[in-house]
Every structure is written in C-alpha cells, then in structure tokens.
Coordinates of C-alpha atoms and ligand atoms in Angstrom, one line a residue:
X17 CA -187.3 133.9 -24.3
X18 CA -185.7 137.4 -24.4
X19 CA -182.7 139.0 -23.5
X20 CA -184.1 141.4 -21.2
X21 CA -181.8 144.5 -19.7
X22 CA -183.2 145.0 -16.4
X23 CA -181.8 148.5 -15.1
X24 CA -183.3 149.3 -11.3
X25 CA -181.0 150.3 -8.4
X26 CA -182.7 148.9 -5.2
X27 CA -180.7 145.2 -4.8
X28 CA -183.7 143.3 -3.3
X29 CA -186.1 144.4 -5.9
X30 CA -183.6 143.4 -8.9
X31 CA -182.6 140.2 -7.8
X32 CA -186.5 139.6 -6.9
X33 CA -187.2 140.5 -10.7
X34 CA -184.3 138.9 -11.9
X35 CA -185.5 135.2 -10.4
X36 CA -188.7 136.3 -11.9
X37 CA -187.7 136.7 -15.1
X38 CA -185.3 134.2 -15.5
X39 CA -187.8 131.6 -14.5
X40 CA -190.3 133.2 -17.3
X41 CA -187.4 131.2 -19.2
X42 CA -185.4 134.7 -19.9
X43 CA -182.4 136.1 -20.3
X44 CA -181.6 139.0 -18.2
X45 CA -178.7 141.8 -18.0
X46 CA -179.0 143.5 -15.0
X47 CA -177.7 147.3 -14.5
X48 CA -178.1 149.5 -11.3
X49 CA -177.0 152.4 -12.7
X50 CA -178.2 154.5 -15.8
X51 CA -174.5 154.7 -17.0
X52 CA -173.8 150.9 -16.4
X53 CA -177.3 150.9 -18.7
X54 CA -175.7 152.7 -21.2
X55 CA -173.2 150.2 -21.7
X56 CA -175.3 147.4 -21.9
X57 CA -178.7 148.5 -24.0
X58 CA -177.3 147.0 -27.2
X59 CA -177.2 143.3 -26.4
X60 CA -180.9 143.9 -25.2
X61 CA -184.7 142.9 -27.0
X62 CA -186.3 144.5 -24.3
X63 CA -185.5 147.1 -20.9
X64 CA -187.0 147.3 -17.8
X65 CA -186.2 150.5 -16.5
X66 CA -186.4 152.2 -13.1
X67 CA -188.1 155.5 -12.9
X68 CA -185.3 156.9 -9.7
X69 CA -182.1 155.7 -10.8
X70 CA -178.7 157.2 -8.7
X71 CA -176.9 158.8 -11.6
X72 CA -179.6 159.9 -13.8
X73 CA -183.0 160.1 -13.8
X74 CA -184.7 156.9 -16.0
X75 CA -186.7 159.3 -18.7
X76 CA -183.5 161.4 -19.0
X77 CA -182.1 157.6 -19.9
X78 CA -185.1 157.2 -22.1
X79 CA -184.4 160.2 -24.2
X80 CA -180.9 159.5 -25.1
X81 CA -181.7 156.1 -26.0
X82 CA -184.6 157.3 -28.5
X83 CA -182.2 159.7 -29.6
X84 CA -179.7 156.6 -30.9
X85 CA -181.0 155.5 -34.3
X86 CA -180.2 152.0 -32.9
X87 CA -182.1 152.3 -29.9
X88 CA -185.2 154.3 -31.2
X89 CA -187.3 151.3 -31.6
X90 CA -185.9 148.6 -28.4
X91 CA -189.1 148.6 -26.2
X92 CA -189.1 149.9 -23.3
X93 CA -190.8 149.3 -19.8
X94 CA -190.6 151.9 -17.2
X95 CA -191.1 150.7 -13.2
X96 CA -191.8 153.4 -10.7
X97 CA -193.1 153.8 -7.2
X98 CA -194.9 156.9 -8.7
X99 CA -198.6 156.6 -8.9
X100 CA -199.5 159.8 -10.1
X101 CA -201.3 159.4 -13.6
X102 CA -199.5 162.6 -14.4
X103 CA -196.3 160.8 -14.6
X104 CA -198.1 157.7 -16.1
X105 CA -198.6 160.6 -19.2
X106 CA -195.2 161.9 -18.4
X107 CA -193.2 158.4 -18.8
X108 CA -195.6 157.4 -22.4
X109 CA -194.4 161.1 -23.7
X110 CA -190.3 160.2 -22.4
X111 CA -190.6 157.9 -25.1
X112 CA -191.4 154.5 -22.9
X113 CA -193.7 151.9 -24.4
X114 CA -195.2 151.0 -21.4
X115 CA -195.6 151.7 -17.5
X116 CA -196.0 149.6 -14.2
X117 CA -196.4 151.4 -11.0
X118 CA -194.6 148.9 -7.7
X119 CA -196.0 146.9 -6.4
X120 CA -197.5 145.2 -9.4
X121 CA -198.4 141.6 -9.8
X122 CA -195.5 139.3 -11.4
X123 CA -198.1 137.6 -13.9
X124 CA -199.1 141.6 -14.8
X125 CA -195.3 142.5 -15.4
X126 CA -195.2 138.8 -17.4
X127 CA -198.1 139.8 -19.8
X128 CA -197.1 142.9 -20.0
X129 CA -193.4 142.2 -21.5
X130 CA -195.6 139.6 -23.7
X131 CA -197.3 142.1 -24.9
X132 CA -194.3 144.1 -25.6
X133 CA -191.8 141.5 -27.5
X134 CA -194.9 141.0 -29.3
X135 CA -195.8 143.9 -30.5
X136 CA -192.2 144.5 -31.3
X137 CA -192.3 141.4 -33.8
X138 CA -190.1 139.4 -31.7
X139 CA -190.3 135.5 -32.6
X140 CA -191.1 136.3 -35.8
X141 CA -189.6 135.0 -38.8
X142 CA -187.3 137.7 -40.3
X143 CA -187.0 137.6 -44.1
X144 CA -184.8 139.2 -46.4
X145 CA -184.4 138.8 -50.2
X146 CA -184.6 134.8 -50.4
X147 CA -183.5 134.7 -46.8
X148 CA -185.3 133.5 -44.4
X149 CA -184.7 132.5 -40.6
X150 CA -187.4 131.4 -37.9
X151 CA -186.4 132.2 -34.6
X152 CA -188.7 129.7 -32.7
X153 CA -187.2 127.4 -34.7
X154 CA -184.3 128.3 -35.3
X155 CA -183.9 127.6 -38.8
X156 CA -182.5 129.0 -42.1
X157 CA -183.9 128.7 -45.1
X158 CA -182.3 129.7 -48.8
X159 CA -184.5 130.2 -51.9
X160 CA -186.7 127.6 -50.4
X161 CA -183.9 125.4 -49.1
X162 CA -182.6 124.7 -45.3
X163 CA -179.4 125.9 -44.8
X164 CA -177.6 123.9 -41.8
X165 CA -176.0 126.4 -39.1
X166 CA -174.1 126.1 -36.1
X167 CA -176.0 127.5 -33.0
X168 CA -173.2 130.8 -32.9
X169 CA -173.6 131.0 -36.9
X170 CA -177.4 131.3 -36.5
X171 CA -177.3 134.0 -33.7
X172 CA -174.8 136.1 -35.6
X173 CA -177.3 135.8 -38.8
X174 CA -180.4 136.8 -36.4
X175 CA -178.5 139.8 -35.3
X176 CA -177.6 140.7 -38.7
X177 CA -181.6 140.1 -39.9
X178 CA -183.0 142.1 -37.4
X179 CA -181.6 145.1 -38.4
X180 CA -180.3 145.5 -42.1
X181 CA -177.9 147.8 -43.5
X182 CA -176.8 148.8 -39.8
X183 CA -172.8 148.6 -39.1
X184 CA -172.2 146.1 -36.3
X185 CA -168.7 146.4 -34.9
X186 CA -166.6 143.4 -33.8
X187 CA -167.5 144.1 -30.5
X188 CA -170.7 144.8 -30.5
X189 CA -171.4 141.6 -32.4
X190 CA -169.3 139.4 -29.2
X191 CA -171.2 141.0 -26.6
X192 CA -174.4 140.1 -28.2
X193 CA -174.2 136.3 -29.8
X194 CA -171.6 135.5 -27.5
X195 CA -172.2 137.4 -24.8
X196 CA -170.2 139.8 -23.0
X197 CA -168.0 137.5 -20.5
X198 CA -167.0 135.8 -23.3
X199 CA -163.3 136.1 -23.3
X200 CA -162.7 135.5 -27.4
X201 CA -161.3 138.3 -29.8
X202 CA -163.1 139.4 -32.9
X203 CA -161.0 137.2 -35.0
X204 CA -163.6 135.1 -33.8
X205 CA -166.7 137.0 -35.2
X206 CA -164.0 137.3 -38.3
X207 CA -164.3 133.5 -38.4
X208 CA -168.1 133.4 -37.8
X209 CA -168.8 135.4 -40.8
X210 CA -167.0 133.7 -43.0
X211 CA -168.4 130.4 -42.5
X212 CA -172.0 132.2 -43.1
X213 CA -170.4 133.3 -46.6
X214 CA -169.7 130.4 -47.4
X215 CA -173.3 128.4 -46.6
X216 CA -174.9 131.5 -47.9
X217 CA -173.0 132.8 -50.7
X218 CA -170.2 135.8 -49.9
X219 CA -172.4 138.8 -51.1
X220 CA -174.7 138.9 -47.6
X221 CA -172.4 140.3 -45.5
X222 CA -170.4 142.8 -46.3
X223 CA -167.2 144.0 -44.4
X224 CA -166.9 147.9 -43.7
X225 CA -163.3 148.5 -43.6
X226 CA -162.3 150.1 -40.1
X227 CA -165.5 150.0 -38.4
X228 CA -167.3 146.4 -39.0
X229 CA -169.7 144.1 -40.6
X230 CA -173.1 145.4 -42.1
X231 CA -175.6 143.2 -43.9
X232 CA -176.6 143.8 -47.1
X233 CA -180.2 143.1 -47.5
X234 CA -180.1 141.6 -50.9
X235 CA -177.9 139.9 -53.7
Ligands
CA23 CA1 -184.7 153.2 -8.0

C-alpha cells in the first residue's frame, strides 16, 4: 500500500484508475493538471503520469521533477495513448522509470507499479545508526529494543528515515503524515517531534531555525 499521485486529465479514465488502485489497497492523490501535480508530488511514493496533460506536456513535468533533488529519485510511470516505440525511447530518456501505452490490462498496470515500489526499496526496513523501523510492520526498534509509537509518531519517523539529512518544513511534513485536508497547524508536527525526542533521545531530530526539521542520521 502506496500513496500513489495519479496525474491524468480525462475524468472517466482517473476515476476508472483511481477505483483500480484504491482497491489494489492504495492510497491515491489525484491531479488533472501538471501544475495541480506540482503541488502535490511531495506526499507521493510513486506517480502515474499522463503523457498529454492541458497545461504542460507530462515529460516537460518529468524534467522539472528530476531536476528537484527531492524528486530525482520518486518513480515514475508514464500512461500514454502513444504507441510509437519512438516515444516509448523518448519517455525512458524524460527521465520516467517505466511506460504503459492505453489501453493496458489493470493486472499489467498492478505488476508494473509492484515492480516499481519494489525496485525503489519501498516496504523495506529503513535503518539508520541503531535505528531501525519496519514499515510492514510498523515497528521501531532502538539498539535492539522496540520503541512504542503512536501511529502519527511512526509516520513522521518514516518520513524522516526515508530521506536523511533533507529539511522538511512544517508543512510539508502535515500534508504528508497527516495528509493535506487535515485542518491542524504545525504546532502540531511541533508536538509530534517532540514526543519522538523524547522515546528516542533528543539528538535525532534536529530543528533548522526558520525553515524546519531535518533528521540527523546519527548520534
Ligand atoms: Ca491526457
């Protein structure tokens, strides 16, 4: 189960793969337009993204989003009507991880983001200094020892995890654990991380003044 952006224009087509994929036992954010995509991509382990898009063509998205150091590595599934193996070439250059040409197959699309998240090393247990946490799971252990966490604490921490050293503002970090019709404040992500200093010792996290949170990596 991945939170899955899902970025395509045509209205039958996204709500068609949005059943699909929330069935697959998913979590999806949906976007019809490359700019409402823009806005979005960070809460996201995975995009589906439409070749034709209104605003902006989908590999001109691709490029800017390679072109973030936060977004270089999110994989990326490109959709198209196109069946010509020049653009198959064309999308794999743009930067896009894979390709399905419409119609395909709903178990193909399945296997395919499967393949992806795998590949991508989601679902596997992120470790860091004696940290470690097991998404399956969903557990935290300390030098060895399980570390009891509140469902919110243990997102925030997997955010943190997955990406070391990287500033997360307050805002970022709501959309993501909380998700972004959440109507708290960042005082509560201010509240969040202090309850993970205090089960996991205050030197984890470290506050960047004016901008946000950033994990450390080590003690
Ligand atoms: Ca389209």
């Amino acid at each position: 189960m991945a939170r899955i952006l899902l970025v395509e224009d045509e209205p039958g087509v996204r709500l068609a793969l949005r059943l699909l994929l929330a069935r697959a036992g998913h979590r999806v954010i949906e976007a019809e337009t490359a700019r409402e995509a823009w806005e979005r991509w960070r809460e996201a382990e995975l995009v589906l993204l439409d070749w034709m898009l209104p605003d902006e063509p989908g590999l001109r998205w691709l490029k800017r989003l390679r072109e973030d150091p936060a977004g270089e590595r999110l994989p990326v599934l490109m959709l198209t009507a196109k069946a010509a193996e020049g653009d198959r070439v064309a999308g794999l250059l743009g930067g896009a991880d894979d390709y399905l040409t419409k119609p395909f197959s709903e178990a193909e699309l399945l296997a395919r983001i499967e393949a992806l998240l795998r590949r991508s090393g989601y679902g596997k247990a992120l470790r860091v200094g004696g940290l470690e946490l097991d998404p399956e799971a969903r557990r935290v252990r300390l030098e060895g020892r399980e570390v009891p966490l509140t469902p919110r604490e243990f997102d925030l921490l997997a955010v943190f995890l997955a990406a070391p050293g990287r500033v997360f503002t307050r805002d970022e970090l709501l959309d993501r654990v909380w998700g972004p019709g959440y109507l708290g404040t960042p005082r509560t992500v201010d509240q969040h991380v202090a309850q993970l200093r205090e089960k996991l010792g205050p030197d984890w996290i470290e506050t960047v003044r004016g901008r946000g949170y950033r994990f450390r990596g080590a003690r």
